[in-house]
mmCIF file of C-alpha atoms in Angstrom:
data_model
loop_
_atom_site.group_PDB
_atom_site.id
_atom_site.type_symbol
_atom_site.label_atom_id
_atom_site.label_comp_id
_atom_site.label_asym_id
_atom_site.label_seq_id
_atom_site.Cartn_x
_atom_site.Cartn_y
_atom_site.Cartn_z
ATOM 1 C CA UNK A 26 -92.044 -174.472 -137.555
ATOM 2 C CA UNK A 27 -89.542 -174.345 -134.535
ATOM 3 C CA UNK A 28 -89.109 -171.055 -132.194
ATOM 4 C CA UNK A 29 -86.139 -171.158 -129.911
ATOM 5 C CA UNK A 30 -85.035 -168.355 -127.690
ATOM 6 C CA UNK A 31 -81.570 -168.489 -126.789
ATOM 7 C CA UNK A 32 -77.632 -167.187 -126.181
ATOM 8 C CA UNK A 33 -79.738 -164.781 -123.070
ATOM 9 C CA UNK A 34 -77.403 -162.369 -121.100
ATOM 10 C CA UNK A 35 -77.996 -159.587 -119.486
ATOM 11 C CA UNK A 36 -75.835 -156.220 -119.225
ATOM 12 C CA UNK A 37 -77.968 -154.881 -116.293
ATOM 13 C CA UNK A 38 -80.955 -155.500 -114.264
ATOM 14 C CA UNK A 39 -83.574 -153.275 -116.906
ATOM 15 C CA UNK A 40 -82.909 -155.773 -119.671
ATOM 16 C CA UNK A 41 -82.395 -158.765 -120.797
ATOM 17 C CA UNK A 42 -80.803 -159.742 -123.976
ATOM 18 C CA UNK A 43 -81.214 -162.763 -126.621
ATOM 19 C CA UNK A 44 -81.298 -164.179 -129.691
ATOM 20 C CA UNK A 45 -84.252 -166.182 -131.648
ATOM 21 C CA UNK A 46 -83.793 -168.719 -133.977
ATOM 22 C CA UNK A 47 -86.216 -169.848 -136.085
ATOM 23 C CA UNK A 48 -86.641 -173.377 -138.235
ATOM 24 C CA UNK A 49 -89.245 -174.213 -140.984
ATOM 25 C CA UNK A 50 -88.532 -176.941 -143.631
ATOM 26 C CA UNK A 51 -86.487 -174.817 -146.652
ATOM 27 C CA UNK A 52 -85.605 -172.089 -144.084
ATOM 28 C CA UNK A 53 -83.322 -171.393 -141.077
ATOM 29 C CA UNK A 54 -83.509 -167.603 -139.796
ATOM 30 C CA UNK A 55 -81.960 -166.104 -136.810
ATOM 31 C CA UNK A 56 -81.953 -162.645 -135.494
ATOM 32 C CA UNK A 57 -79.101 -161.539 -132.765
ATOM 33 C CA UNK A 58 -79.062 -159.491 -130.098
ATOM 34 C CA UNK A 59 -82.673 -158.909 -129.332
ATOM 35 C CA UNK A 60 -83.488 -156.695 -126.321
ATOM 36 C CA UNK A 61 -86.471 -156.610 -123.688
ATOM 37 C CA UNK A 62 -86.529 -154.178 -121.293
ATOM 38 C CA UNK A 63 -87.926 -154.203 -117.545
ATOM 39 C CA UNK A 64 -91.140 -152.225 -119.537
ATOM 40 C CA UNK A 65 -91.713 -153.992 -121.907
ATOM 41 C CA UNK A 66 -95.227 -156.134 -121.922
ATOM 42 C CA UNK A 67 -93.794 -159.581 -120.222
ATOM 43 C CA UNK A 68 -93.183 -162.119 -122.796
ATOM 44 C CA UNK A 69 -93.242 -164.688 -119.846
ATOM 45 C CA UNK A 70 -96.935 -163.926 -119.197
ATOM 46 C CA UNK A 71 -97.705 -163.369 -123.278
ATOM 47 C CA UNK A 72 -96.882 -167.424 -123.919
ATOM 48 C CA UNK A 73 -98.398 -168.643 -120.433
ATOM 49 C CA UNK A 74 -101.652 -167.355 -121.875
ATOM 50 C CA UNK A 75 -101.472 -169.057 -125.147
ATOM 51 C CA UNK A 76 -100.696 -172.097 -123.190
ATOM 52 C CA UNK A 77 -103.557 -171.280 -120.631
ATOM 53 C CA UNK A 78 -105.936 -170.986 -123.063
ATOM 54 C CA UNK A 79 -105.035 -174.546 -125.292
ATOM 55 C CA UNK A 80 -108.698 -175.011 -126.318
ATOM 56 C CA UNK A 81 -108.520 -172.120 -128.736
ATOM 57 C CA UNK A 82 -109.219 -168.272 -129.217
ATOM 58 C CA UNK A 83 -110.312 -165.425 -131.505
ATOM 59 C CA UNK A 84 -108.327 -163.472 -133.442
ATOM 60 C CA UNK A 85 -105.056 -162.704 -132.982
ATOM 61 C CA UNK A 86 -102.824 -162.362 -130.127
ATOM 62 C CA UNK A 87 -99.411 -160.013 -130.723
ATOM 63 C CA UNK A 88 -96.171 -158.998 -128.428
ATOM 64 C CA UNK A 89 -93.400 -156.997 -129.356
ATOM 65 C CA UNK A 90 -90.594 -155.237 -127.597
ATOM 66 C CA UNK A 91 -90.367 -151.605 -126.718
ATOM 67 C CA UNK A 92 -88.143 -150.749 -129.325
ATOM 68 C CA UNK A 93 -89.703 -153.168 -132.099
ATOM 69 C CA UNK A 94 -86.897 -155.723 -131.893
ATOM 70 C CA UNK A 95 -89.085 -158.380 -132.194
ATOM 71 C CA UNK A 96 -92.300 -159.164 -133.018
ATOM 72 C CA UNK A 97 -94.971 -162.605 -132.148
ATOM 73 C CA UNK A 98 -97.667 -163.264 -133.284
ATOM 74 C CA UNK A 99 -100.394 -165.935 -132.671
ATOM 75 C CA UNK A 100 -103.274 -167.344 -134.101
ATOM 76 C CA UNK A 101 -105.075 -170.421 -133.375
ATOM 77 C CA UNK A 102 -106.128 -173.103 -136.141
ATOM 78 C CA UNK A 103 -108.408 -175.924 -135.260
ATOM 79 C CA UNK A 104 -106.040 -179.564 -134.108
ATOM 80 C CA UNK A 105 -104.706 -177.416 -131.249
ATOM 81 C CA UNK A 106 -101.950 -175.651 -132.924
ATOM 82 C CA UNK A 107 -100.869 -172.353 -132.748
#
């Protein structure tokens, strides 16, 4: 599976806008116009710490935007992949 964030602009300095595109064999999705907002939880910081922490973790790990634009989620499986 392939993530990419892209097409960012930005309106104003309280948000920034995108779009996410997302590639599996059989299945090509993409949703438009996603928004994160100055208070929103970082998404910066929310993939530097599955990246930090390579060797694994518990559980899940979730981020979403204020207004529920967009949702990750992560789980680690054994191989080192997410």
């Amino acid at each position: 599976m392939d993530v990419t964030f892209c097409d960012r602009f930005s309106f104003d300095a309280d948000s920034v806008h995108f779009a996410v595109e997302l590639r599996a064999p059989g299945l090509t999705a993409r949703v438009d116009e996603v928004v994160a907002w100055i208070w929103d939880s970082d998404l910066t910081t929310f993939l530097e710490g599955l990246a930090a922490e390579y060797r694994g973790w518990d559980g899940e790990r979730s981020w979403q935007t204020n207004d529920r634009d967009l949702s990750l989620s992560a789980v680690f499986r054994s191989g080192g992949h997410v």
